[in-house]
mmCIF file of C-alpha atoms in Angstrom:
data_model
loop_
_atom_site.group_PDB
_atom_site.id
_atom_site.type_symbol
_atom_site.label_atom_id
_atom_site.label_comp_id
_atom_site.label_asym_id
_atom_site.label_seq_id
_atom_site.Cartn_x
_atom_site.Cartn_y
_atom_site.Cartn_z
ATOM 1 C CA MET A 1 76.895 108.221 116.200
ATOM 2 C CA ASP A 2 78.714 105.599 118.215
ATOM 3 C CA PHE A 3 82.448 105.895 118.877
ATOM 4 C CA LYS A 4 85.234 103.407 119.377
ATOM 5 C CA VAL A 5 88.887 103.815 120.310
ATOM 6 C CA LEU A 6 91.317 101.461 118.597
ATOM 7 C CA ASP A 7 94.528 100.478 120.370
ATOM 8 C CA SER A 8 96.002 99.546 117.002
ATOM 9 C CA ILE A 9 95.429 100.543 113.402
ATOM 10 C CA LEU A 10 95.348 96.811 112.693
ATOM 11 C CA GLU A 11 91.899 96.664 114.348
ATOM 12 C CA ILE A 12 90.365 98.314 111.282
ATOM 13 C CA ASP A 13 90.485 96.983 107.732
ATOM 14 C CA GLU A 14 92.957 98.743 105.447
ATOM 15 C CA SER A 15 90.390 99.477 102.734
ATOM 16 C CA VAL A 16 87.881 100.849 105.267
ATOM 17 C CA TRP A 17 90.458 103.222 106.775
ATOM 18 C CA ASN A 18 91.748 104.439 103.419
ATOM 19 C CA ASN A 19 88.219 104.930 102.081
ATOM 20 C CA LEU A 20 87.445 107.165 105.047
ATOM 21 C CA HIS A 21 90.273 109.605 104.328
ATOM 22 C CA HIS A 22 90.120 109.153 100.513
ATOM 23 C CA SER A 23 93.489 110.907 100.262
ATOM 24 C CA LYS A 24 96.776 110.184 98.507
ATOM 25 C CA ASN A 25 98.729 111.642 101.434
ATOM 26 C CA PRO A 26 101.237 108.882 102.314
ATOM 27 C CA PHE A 27 101.356 109.578 106.059
ATOM 28 C CA VAL A 28 97.717 108.733 106.770
ATOM 29 C CA GLN A 29 97.714 105.550 104.710
ATOM 30 C CA HIS A 30 96.922 102.419 106.682
ATOM 31 C CA ALA A 31 100.161 100.821 105.431
ATOM 32 C CA PHE A 32 102.320 103.641 106.822
ATOM 33 C CA LEU A 33 100.641 103.723 110.238
ATOM 34 C CA ALA A 34 100.604 99.917 110.462
ATOM 35 C CA ALA A 35 104.337 99.677 109.714
ATOM 36 C CA LEU A 36 105.065 102.198 112.480
ATOM 37 C CA GLU A 37 103.102 100.104 114.961
ATOM 38 C CA LYS A 38 104.300 96.665 113.885
ATOM 39 C CA HIS A 39 107.967 97.595 114.112
ATOM 40 C CA GLY A 40 107.879 99.477 117.392
ATOM 41 C CA CYS A 41 108.326 102.984 115.976
ATOM 42 C CA VAL A 42 105.251 104.108 117.900
ATOM 43 C CA SER A 43 105.326 102.301 121.208
ATOM 44 C CA GLU A 44 105.780 102.638 124.956
ATOM 45 C CA ARG A 45 109.524 103.050 124.372
ATOM 46 C CA PHE A 46 108.983 106.321 122.505
ATOM 47 C CA GLY A 47 105.899 107.531 124.373
ATOM 48 C CA TRP A 48 103.397 107.022 121.529
ATOM 49 C CA PHE A 49 100.342 104.840 122.219
ATOM 50 C CA PRO A 50 97.747 104.401 119.413
ATOM 51 C CA LYS A 51 94.224 105.518 120.370
ATOM 52 C CA HIS A 52 92.660 105.903 116.924
ATOM 53 C CA PHE A 53 89.170 107.412 117.114
ATOM 54 C CA VAL A 54 86.446 105.961 114.863
ATOM 55 C CA ALA A 55 82.817 107.067 114.519
ATOM 56 C CA PHE A 56 80.070 104.646 113.477
ATOM 57 C CA GLU A 57 76.566 105.177 112.188
ATOM 58 C CA ALA A 58 74.237 102.182 111.862
ATOM 59 C CA GLY A 59 77.249 100.001 112.574
ATOM 60 C CA GLN A 60 79.288 101.388 109.669
ATOM 61 C CA PRO A 61 82.422 103.534 110.072
ATOM 62 C CA VAL A 62 81.727 107.050 108.818
ATOM 63 C CA ALA A 63 84.614 109.066 110.264
ATOM 64 C CA ALA A 64 87.984 108.550 111.926
ATOM 65 C CA MET A 65 90.996 110.330 113.341
ATOM 66 C CA PRO A 66 94.552 108.999 113.756
ATOM 67 C CA LEU A 67 95.123 109.608 117.452
ATOM 68 C CA TYR A 68 97.861 108.851 119.961
ATOM 69 C CA GLU A 69 98.252 109.026 123.713
ATOM 70 C CA LYS A 70 101.495 110.891 124.318
ATOM 71 C CA HIS A 71 103.802 110.941 127.337
ATOM 72 C CA ASN A 72 106.241 113.463 125.847
ATOM 73 C CA ASN A 73 106.261 115.888 122.913
ATOM 74 C CA TYR A 74 108.933 114.101 120.875
ATOM 75 C CA GLY A 75 108.198 113.805 117.166
ATOM 76 C CA GLU A 76 105.359 116.365 117.123
ATOM 77 C CA PHE A 77 107.116 119.523 115.784
ATOM 78 C CA VAL A 78 104.626 121.775 117.581
ATOM 79 C CA PHE A 79 106.520 122.607 120.745
ATOM 80 C CA ASP A 80 104.644 122.935 124.029
ATOM 81 C CA HIS A 81 107.440 122.750 126.628
ATOM 82 C CA ALA A 82 106.237 126.003 128.177
ATOM 83 C CA TRP A 83 102.725 124.621 128.642
ATOM 84 C CA HIS A 84 104.125 121.499 130.279
ATOM 85 C CA GLN A 85 106.191 123.597 132.695
ATOM 86 C CA ALA A 86 103.211 125.826 133.482
ATOM 87 C CA TRP A 87 101.033 122.824 134.337
ATOM 88 C CA GLN A 88 103.759 121.436 136.566
ATOM 89 C CA SER A 89 104.099 124.754 138.370
ATOM 90 C CA VAL A 90 100.538 124.461 139.721
ATOM 91 C CA GLY A 91 100.692 120.729 140.424
ATOM 92 C CA LEU A 92 98.778 119.548 137.358
ATOM 93 C CA ASN A 93 99.767 116.744 134.985
ATOM 94 C CA TYR A 94 100.230 117.804 131.376
ATOM 95 C CA TYR A 95 100.968 114.230 130.333
ATOM 96 C CA PRO A 96 99.392 112.066 129.170
ATOM 97 C CA LYS A 97 97.757 114.054 126.404
ATOM 98 C CA LEU A 98 96.163 113.099 123.071
ATOM 99 C CA VAL A 99 97.689 114.059 119.727
ATOM 100 C CA SER A 100 96.272 113.660 116.235
ATOM 101 C CA ALA A 101 99.271 113.654 113.924
ATOM 102 C CA ALA A 102 101.366 111.614 111.557
ATOM 103 C CA PRO A 103 104.113 110.483 113.949
ATOM 104 C CA TYR A 104 107.493 112.173 113.453
ATOM 105 C CA THR A 105 106.123 113.945 110.366
ATOM 106 C CA PRO A 106 105.505 117.721 110.206
ATOM 107 C CA ALA A 107 103.622 117.402 106.921
ATOM 108 C CA VAL A 108 100.238 118.922 106.184
ATOM 109 C CA GLY A 109 97.513 116.333 105.643
ATOM 110 C CA PRO A 110 94.038 115.174 106.695
ATOM 111 C CA ARG A 111 93.467 114.394 110.371
ATOM 112 C CA LEU A 112 89.695 114.145 110.788
ATOM 113 C CA PHE A 113 88.425 111.846 108.050
ATOM 114 C CA VAL A 114 84.796 111.896 106.984
ATOM 115 C CA ARG A 115 83.364 109.400 104.504
ATOM 116 C CA SER A 116 82.869 111.081 101.138
ATOM 117 C CA ASP A 117 79.107 110.443 100.993
ATOM 118 C CA PHE A 118 78.665 112.509 104.182
ATOM 119 C CA SER A 119 78.584 115.763 102.264
ATOM 120 C CA ASP A 120 77.738 118.117 105.154
ATOM 121 C CA ARG A 121 81.155 117.964 106.787
ATOM 122 C CA PRO A 122 80.630 120.599 109.564
ATOM 123 C CA VAL A 123 77.524 118.763 110.798
ATOM 124 C CA THR A 124 79.609 115.578 111.041
ATOM 125 C CA ILE A 125 82.638 117.206 112.645
ATOM 126 C CA GLN A 126 81.041 118.816 115.692
ATOM 127 C CA PRO A 127 79.633 115.627 117.275
ATOM 128 C CA ILE A 128 83.011 113.967 116.737
ATOM 129 C CA LEU A 129 84.787 116.826 118.492
ATOM 130 C CA GLU A 130 82.297 116.686 121.365
ATOM 131 C CA ALA A 131 82.827 112.924 121.702
ATOM 132 C CA LEU A 132 86.583 113.453 121.645
ATOM 133 C CA LYS A 133 86.280 116.034 124.429
ATOM 134 C CA ASP A 134 84.225 113.584 126.498
ATOM 135 C CA PHE A 135 86.786 110.813 125.958
ATOM 136 C CA THR A 136 89.620 113.177 126.890
ATOM 137 C CA ASP A 137 87.886 114.142 130.138
ATOM 138 C CA GLU A 138 86.829 110.605 131.047
ATOM 139 C CA GLN A 139 90.322 109.176 130.571
ATOM 140 C CA GLY A 140 92.093 111.965 132.429
ATOM 141 C CA TYR A 141 94.070 113.424 129.531
ATOM 142 C CA SER A 142 95.087 117.068 129.820
ATOM 143 C CA GLY A 143 93.726 117.786 126.342
ATOM 144 C CA PHE A 144 93.921 116.934 122.663
ATOM 145 C CA HIS A 145 96.048 118.512 119.936
ATOM 146 C CA ILE A 146 95.392 118.342 116.172
ATOM 147 C CA LEU A 147 98.630 119.015 114.296
ATOM 148 C CA PHE A 148 99.274 119.962 110.644
ATOM 149 C CA ASP A 149 95.677 119.346 109.593
ATOM 150 C CA ASP A 150 94.960 120.546 106.056
ATOM 151 C CA ALA A 151 91.487 121.609 107.237
ATOM 152 C CA GLN A 152 92.263 123.535 110.443
ATOM 153 C CA SER A 153 89.567 126.048 109.509
ATOM 154 C CA ASP A 154 86.988 123.351 110.318
ATOM 155 C CA TYR A 155 87.713 123.840 114.033
ATOM 156 C CA VAL A 156 87.712 127.624 114.364
ATOM 157 C CA ASN A 157 83.960 127.820 114.996
ATOM 158 C CA ASP A 158 84.444 125.859 118.230
ATOM 159 C CA ARG A 159 85.284 128.586 120.731
ATOM 160 C CA GLU A 160 86.837 126.099 123.139
ATOM 161 C CA ILE A 161 89.535 125.136 120.636
ATOM 162 C CA LEU A 162 92.735 127.177 120.654
ATOM 163 C CA CYS A 163 94.801 127.863 117.545
ATOM 164 C CA ARG A 164 98.595 128.035 117.402
ATOM 165 C CA HIS A 165 100.665 129.372 114.499
ATOM 166 C CA ASP A 166 104.045 128.545 113.017
ATOM 167 C CA VAL A 167 105.883 128.684 109.688
ATOM 168 C CA GLN A 168 107.480 126.232 107.256
ATOM 169 C CA PHE A 169 109.331 126.727 103.986
ATOM 170 C CA GLN A 170 107.941 125.034 100.878
ATOM 171 C CA TRP A 171 108.642 125.013 97.140
ATOM 172 C CA PHE A 172 105.897 125.565 94.587
ATOM 173 C CA ASN A 173 105.996 124.379 90.984
ATOM 174 C CA GLN A 174 105.098 127.274 88.702
ATOM 175 C CA GLY A 175 104.707 125.077 85.633
ATOM 176 C CA TYR A 176 108.463 124.636 85.174
ATOM 177 C CA GLU A 177 109.580 122.364 82.339
ATOM 178 C CA GLY A 178 112.989 121.680 83.885
ATOM 179 C CA PHE A 179 115.430 122.803 86.565
ATOM 180 C CA GLU A 180 116.832 125.532 84.318
ATOM 181 C CA ASP A 181 113.311 126.887 83.903
ATOM 182 C CA PHE A 182 113.075 127.112 87.701
ATOM 183 C CA LEU A 183 116.459 128.868 87.874
ATOM 184 C CA ALA A 184 115.318 131.376 85.280
ATOM 185 C CA ALA A 185 112.580 132.519 87.678
ATOM 186 C CA LEU A 186 115.164 133.460 90.325
ATOM 187 C CA LYS A 187 117.088 136.663 90.824
ATOM 188 C CA PRO A 188 120.491 136.499 89.072
ATOM 189 C CA LYS A 189 122.624 136.302 92.230
ATOM 190 C CA LYS A 190 120.584 133.444 93.736
ATOM 191 C CA ARG A 191 120.555 131.636 90.386
ATOM 192 C CA LYS A 192 124.357 131.917 90.228
ATOM 193 C CA ASN A 193 124.770 130.588 93.778
ATOM 194 C CA ILE A 194 122.661 127.485 93.100
ATOM 195 C CA ARG A 195 124.553 126.777 89.890
ATOM 196 C CA GLN A 196 127.831 127.043 91.780
ATOM 197 C CA GLU A 197 126.627 124.599 94.425
ATOM 198 C CA ARG A 198 125.457 122.098 91.823
ATOM 199 C CA ARG A 199 128.645 122.502 89.800
ATOM 200 C CA ALA A 200 130.763 121.756 92.883
ATOM 201 C CA ILE A 201 128.864 118.494 93.383
ATOM 202 C CA ALA A 202 129.061 117.601 89.676
ATOM 203 C CA GLU A 203 132.846 117.853 89.901
ATOM 204 C CA GLN A 204 132.882 115.159 92.585
ATOM 205 C CA ASP A 205 133.029 111.504 91.590
ATOM 206 C CA LEU A 206 129.425 110.958 92.634
ATOM 207 C CA THR A 207 126.298 109.427 91.120
ATOM 208 C CA PHE A 208 122.691 109.900 92.206
ATOM 209 C CA ASP A 209 120.143 107.104 91.959
ATOM 210 C CA VAL A 210 116.502 108.128 92.404
ATOM 211 C CA LEU A 211 114.604 104.994 93.429
ATOM 212 C CA ASN A 212 111.203 103.913 94.704
ATOM 213 C CA GLY A 213 110.102 100.891 96.717
ATOM 214 C CA HIS A 214 110.241 98.694 93.615
ATOM 215 C CA SER A 215 113.719 99.647 92.427
ATOM 216 C CA ALA A 216 115.524 100.098 95.765
ATOM 217 C CA THR A 217 117.311 96.931 96.854
ATOM 218 C CA GLU A 218 117.549 95.503 100.348
ATOM 219 C CA ASP A 219 121.182 96.679 100.396
ATOM 220 C CA ASP A 220 119.982 100.208 99.627
ATOM 221 C CA TRP A 221 117.693 100.116 102.649
ATOM 222 C CA HIS A 222 120.471 98.703 104.843
ATOM 223 C CA ASP A 223 122.708 101.591 103.762
ATOM 224 C CA PHE A 224 120.012 104.199 104.232
ATOM 225 C CA ASN A 225 119.184 102.824 107.684
ATOM 226 C CA VAL A 226 122.816 103.443 108.664
ATOM 227 C CA PHE A 227 122.674 107.003 107.305
ATOM 228 C CA TYR A 228 119.385 107.699 109.101
ATOM 229 C CA HIS A 229 120.641 106.485 112.472
ATOM 230 C CA LYS A 230 123.944 108.330 112.125
ATOM 231 C CA THR A 231 122.141 111.649 111.601
ATOM 232 C CA PHE A 232 120.175 111.287 114.829
ATOM 233 C CA LEU A 233 123.045 109.942 116.919
ATOM 234 C CA ASP A 234 125.391 112.691 115.701
ATOM 235 C CA LYS A 235 122.845 115.217 117.027
ATOM 236 C CA PHE A 236 122.414 113.319 120.328
ATOM 237 C CA SER A 237 118.813 112.657 119.336
ATOM 238 C CA THR A 238 116.677 109.518 119.233
ATOM 239 C CA PRO A 239 116.150 107.567 115.998
ATOM 240 C CA THR A 240 112.681 106.012 116.076
ATOM 241 C CA LEU A 241 112.460 104.325 112.666
ATOM 242 C CA ASN A 242 114.308 101.117 111.846
ATOM 243 C CA LEU A 243 115.303 98.806 109.007
ATOM 244 C CA ASP A 244 112.234 96.582 109.327
ATOM 245 C CA PHE A 245 110.007 99.631 108.987
ATOM 246 C CA PHE A 246 111.827 100.792 105.841
ATOM 247 C CA LEU A 247 111.692 97.317 104.296
ATOM 248 C CA GLU A 248 107.975 96.985 105.006
ATOM 249 C CA ILE A 249 106.885 100.310 103.510
ATOM 250 C CA ALA A 250 109.043 99.546 100.459
ATOM 251 C CA LYS A 251 106.780 96.524 99.921
ATOM 252 C CA THR A 252 103.414 97.914 101.016
ATOM 253 C CA MET A 253 103.570 101.455 99.537
ATOM 254 C CA PRO A 254 106.403 101.370 96.967
ATOM 255 C CA GLU A 255 105.006 104.088 94.702
ATOM 256 C CA SER A 256 104.891 106.535 97.624
ATOM 257 C CA LEU A 257 108.638 106.381 98.269
ATOM 258 C CA VAL A 258 111.412 108.398 96.668
ATOM 259 C CA LEU A 259 114.845 107.237 97.835
ATOM 260 C CA VAL A 260 117.840 109.243 96.612
ATOM 261 C CA MET A 261 121.066 107.272 97.028
ATOM 262 C CA VAL A 262 124.445 108.940 96.533
ATOM 263 C CA ARG A 263 127.362 106.727 95.549
ATOM 264 C CA ARG A 264 131.052 107.222 95.124
ATOM 265 C CA LYS A 265 131.865 104.534 92.596
ATOM 266 C CA ALA A 266 130.057 101.475 93.980
ATOM 267 C CA GLN A 267 129.780 102.583 97.600
ATOM 268 C CA ALA A 268 126.756 104.431 98.959
ATOM 269 C CA ILE A 269 127.889 107.418 101.017
ATOM 270 C CA ALA A 270 124.625 109.336 101.572
ATOM 271 C CA GLY A 271 120.899 109.172 101.026
ATOM 272 C CA ALA A 272 117.617 111.017 101.420
ATOM 273 C CA LEU A 273 114.181 109.491 101.877
ATOM 274 C CA MET A 274 111.197 111.392 100.520
ATOM 275 C CA PHE A 275 107.545 110.470 100.166
ATOM 276 C CA ARG A 276 105.053 111.587 97.556
ATOM 277 C CA SER A 277 101.351 111.865 96.935
ATOM 278 C CA ASP A 278 99.714 112.572 93.609
ATOM 279 C CA LYS A 279 100.509 116.296 94.003
ATOM 280 C CA VAL A 280 103.125 116.794 96.723
ATOM 281 C CA LEU A 281 106.688 115.670 97.443
ATOM 282 C CA TYR A 282 107.653 115.398 101.124
ATOM 283 C CA GLY A 283 111.277 115.490 102.256
ATOM 284 C CA ARG A 284 111.748 113.444 105.409
ATOM 285 C CA HIS A 285 115.139 111.959 106.325
ATOM 286 C CA TRP A 286 118.760 112.305 105.292
ATOM 287 C CA GLY A 287 122.152 110.973 106.329
ATOM 288 C CA ALA A 288 125.726 110.578 105.128
ATOM 289 C CA ILE A 289 128.910 108.757 106.132
ATOM 290 C CA GLU A 290 131.146 111.129 104.171
ATOM 291 C CA GLN A 291 131.139 114.902 104.506
ATOM 292 C CA VAL A 292 130.978 116.622 101.119
ATOM 293 C CA LYS A 293 130.314 120.361 100.844
ATOM 294 C CA HIS A 294 126.868 121.157 99.371
ATOM 295 C CA LEU A 295 125.916 117.455 99.255
ATOM 296 C CA HIS A 296 123.003 117.962 101.644
ATOM 297 C CA PHE A 297 121.561 120.750 99.479
ATOM 298 C CA GLU A 298 121.929 118.669 96.316
ATOM 299 C CA THR A 299 120.485 115.465 97.749
ATOM 300 C CA CYS A 300 117.642 116.874 99.811
ATOM 301 C CA PHE A 301 116.634 119.997 97.860
ATOM 302 C CA TYR A 302 117.813 120.071 94.259
ATOM 303 C CA GLN A 303 117.213 116.382 93.561
ATOM 304 C CA GLY A 304 113.749 116.839 95.077
ATOM 305 C CA ILE A 305 112.996 119.879 92.917
ATOM 306 C CA ASP A 306 114.226 117.989 89.851
ATOM 307 C CA TYR A 307 111.935 115.081 90.733
ATOM 308 C CA ALA A 308 108.915 117.312 91.416
ATOM 309 C CA ILE A 309 109.288 119.076 88.073
ATOM 310 C CA ALA A 310 109.841 115.841 86.132
ATOM 311 C CA ASN A 311 106.779 114.225 87.733
ATOM 312 C CA GLY A 312 104.457 117.216 87.556
ATOM 313 C CA LEU A 313 104.101 117.630 91.331
ATOM 314 C CA GLU A 314 102.691 120.919 92.546
ATOM 315 C CA ARG A 315 104.563 121.367 95.793
ATOM 316 C CA PHE A 316 107.616 120.213 97.749
ATOM 317 C CA GLU A 317 107.461 120.157 101.564
ATOM 318 C CA PRO A 318 111.042 119.507 102.727
ATOM 319 C CA GLY A 319 110.212 119.345 106.450
ATOM 320 C CA ALA A 320 110.261 121.666 109.434
ATOM 321 C CA GLY A 321 112.644 124.555 110.116
ATOM 322 C CA GLY A 322 115.564 125.768 108.090
ATOM 323 C CA GLU A 323 115.598 129.386 106.950
ATOM 324 C CA HIS A 324 118.518 128.398 104.685
ATOM 325 C CA LYS A 325 115.897 126.880 102.392
ATOM 326 C CA VAL A 326 114.734 130.356 101.327
ATOM 327 C CA ALA A 327 117.895 131.046 99.293
ATOM 328 C CA ARG A 328 117.227 127.784 97.451
ATOM 329 C CA GLY A 329 113.731 128.583 96.252
ATOM 330 C CA PHE A 330 111.515 127.726 99.216
ATOM 331 C CA VAL A 331 109.043 130.310 100.510
ATOM 332 C CA PRO A 332 107.335 130.770 103.898
ATOM 333 C CA VAL A 333 104.013 129.051 104.480
ATOM 334 C CA LYS A 334 102.071 129.722 107.667
ATOM 335 C CA MET A 335 101.076 126.635 109.651
ATOM 336 C CA GLN A 336 98.285 126.133 112.178
ATOM 337 C CA SER A 337 97.479 123.595 114.879
ATOM 338 C CA SER A 338 94.358 123.193 117.033
ATOM 339 C CA HIS A 339 94.307 122.515 120.783
ATOM 340 C CA TRP A 340 91.647 121.731 123.365
ATOM 341 C CA LEU A 341 92.546 121.708 127.065
ATOM 342 C CA SER A 342 90.463 119.775 129.554
ATOM 343 C CA VAL A 343 91.536 122.100 132.356
ATOM 344 C CA ASN A 344 93.162 125.439 131.602
ATOM 345 C CA PRO A 345 94.429 127.274 134.700
ATOM 346 C CA PHE A 346 96.139 129.893 132.517
ATOM 347 C CA GLU A 347 93.301 130.864 130.180
ATOM 348 C CA GLN A 348 94.111 134.582 129.995
ATOM 349 C CA GLY A 349 97.865 133.990 129.778
ATOM 350 C CA ILE A 350 97.558 131.402 127.013
ATOM 351 C CA GLN A 351 95.203 133.619 125.009
ATOM 352 C CA GLY A 352 97.792 136.373 125.205
ATOM 353 C CA PHE A 353 100.559 133.952 124.247
ATOM 354 C CA LEU A 354 98.619 132.732 121.215
ATOM 355 C CA ALA A 355 97.845 136.260 120.029
ATOM 356 C CA GLU A 356 101.498 137.279 120.345
ATOM 357 C CA GLU A 357 102.681 134.076 118.637
ATOM 358 C CA LYS A 358 100.361 134.755 115.705
ATOM 359 C CA ARG A 359 101.555 138.347 115.451
ATOM 360 C CA MET A 360 105.216 137.290 115.519
ATOM 361 C CA ILE A 361 104.722 134.620 112.835
ATOM 362 C CA GLN A 362 102.819 137.092 110.652
ATOM 363 C CA SER A 363 105.599 139.672 111.016
ATOM 364 C CA TYR A 364 108.329 137.095 110.414
ATOM 365 C CA CYS A 365 106.675 135.819 107.231
ATOM 366 C CA GLN A 366 106.306 139.339 105.887
ATOM 367 C CA GLU A 367 109.988 139.932 106.584
ATOM 368 C CA VAL A 368 111.082 136.694 104.895
ATOM 369 C CA TRP A 369 108.997 137.474 101.819
ATOM 370 C CA GLN A 370 111.228 140.495 101.294
ATOM 371 C CA SER A 371 114.216 138.196 100.754
ATOM 372 C CA VAL A 372 112.747 135.345 98.697
ATOM 373 C CA PRO A 373 114.952 134.772 95.613
ATOM 374 C CA TYR A 374 112.249 135.050 92.938
ATOM 375 C CA GLN A 375 111.935 137.893 90.470
ATOM 376 C CA LYS A 376 108.129 137.726 90.718
ATOM 377 C CA THR A 377 106.312 136.613 93.858
ATOM 378 C CA GLU A 378 102.596 137.260 93.290
ATOM 379 C CA ALA A 379 101.679 133.718 92.198
ATOM 380 C CA LEU A 380 103.888 132.161 94.861
ATOM 381 C CA LEU A 381 102.335 134.268 97.602
ATOM 382 C CA LYS A 382 98.861 133.245 96.478
ATOM 383 C CA ALA A 383 99.895 129.554 96.389
ATOM 384 C CA SER A 384 101.369 129.735 99.900
ATOM 385 C CA GLN A 385 98.234 131.401 101.258
ATOM 386 C CA SER A 386 96.088 128.628 99.790
ATOM 387 C CA ILE A 387 97.911 126.177 102.084
ATOM 388 C CA SER A 388 97.817 128.276 105.261
ATOM 389 C CA LYS A 389 94.199 129.586 105.024
ATOM 390 C CA TRP A 390 94.775 132.387 107.554
#
């Protein structure tokens, strides 16, 4: 194989890229990654530099990986502050590093794409990993990190690659015919609490419009852009997306967007942006200019569950963090990420850290499963394990 590093996703044809990953996941689509680049969402300003890795055989692209040079860990959701500090303590540079991820998106999806006619995937993967290691060394990066890959098990046979563990909370569709069917699967107290929250919102003078890229107007995107920025600024954080990005993806991938707009009479007061594939709903961003009790739960969780049931989606990933999601029907799912370090001065210490992190996540998940709100959990546990694969 020959390998090439692309400084922009625009250097590869959209159909070629999408045919390599042959996935409906919205966050690896060429249109999504291109919009991030074109509108400065991944850029020097935010410490994300595209370095997409493409493998060729006989001049034809056969594999690829979305890849970024990073100068911070913002927008990754796999936190490595301690590693950075450890490297600094011995006079080594932890940045720049390489990260394979969907920027600002802690959603499970493909990272190493292999063309579908290359059936022996492991045989294809290893030379790509070796080439990536060589590139990392040659360019002076501290290492590479593969985050939220839906095929992390592909890397475990490489003894040089380290595995980290974490947890998210996700909702699984158990063949529900409607929201009441979902509620019926819950324990009575939890069912009552959700009904009370929804009833409190129903008593407000509010309407909910569930839109996609076709039906959302430019005014809707202007309003949502305000909500999005307000959420980040209120938390003294950095908003990286912008109106031009939202307007572009509404045009280039309209069927992948689910925009929930909340209005009081004619005025939009809140909104949530979700994405979808053919099987999964992904909650991403939310904001409001009016504080209404339970509105966040209704807009970001219950409207999403309603949509997933109505559209026959199998799963709802609402994003990272948030143990409060458990009381609202979301269950723990164990996450993995893969890491290769060019130089590792703390090999024994990091191995111990990783083993303890895995043990803690395992214990935490077992504890949370004791408090999930469902009357029966066997099918849900099996579904969650099918995502984590460890």
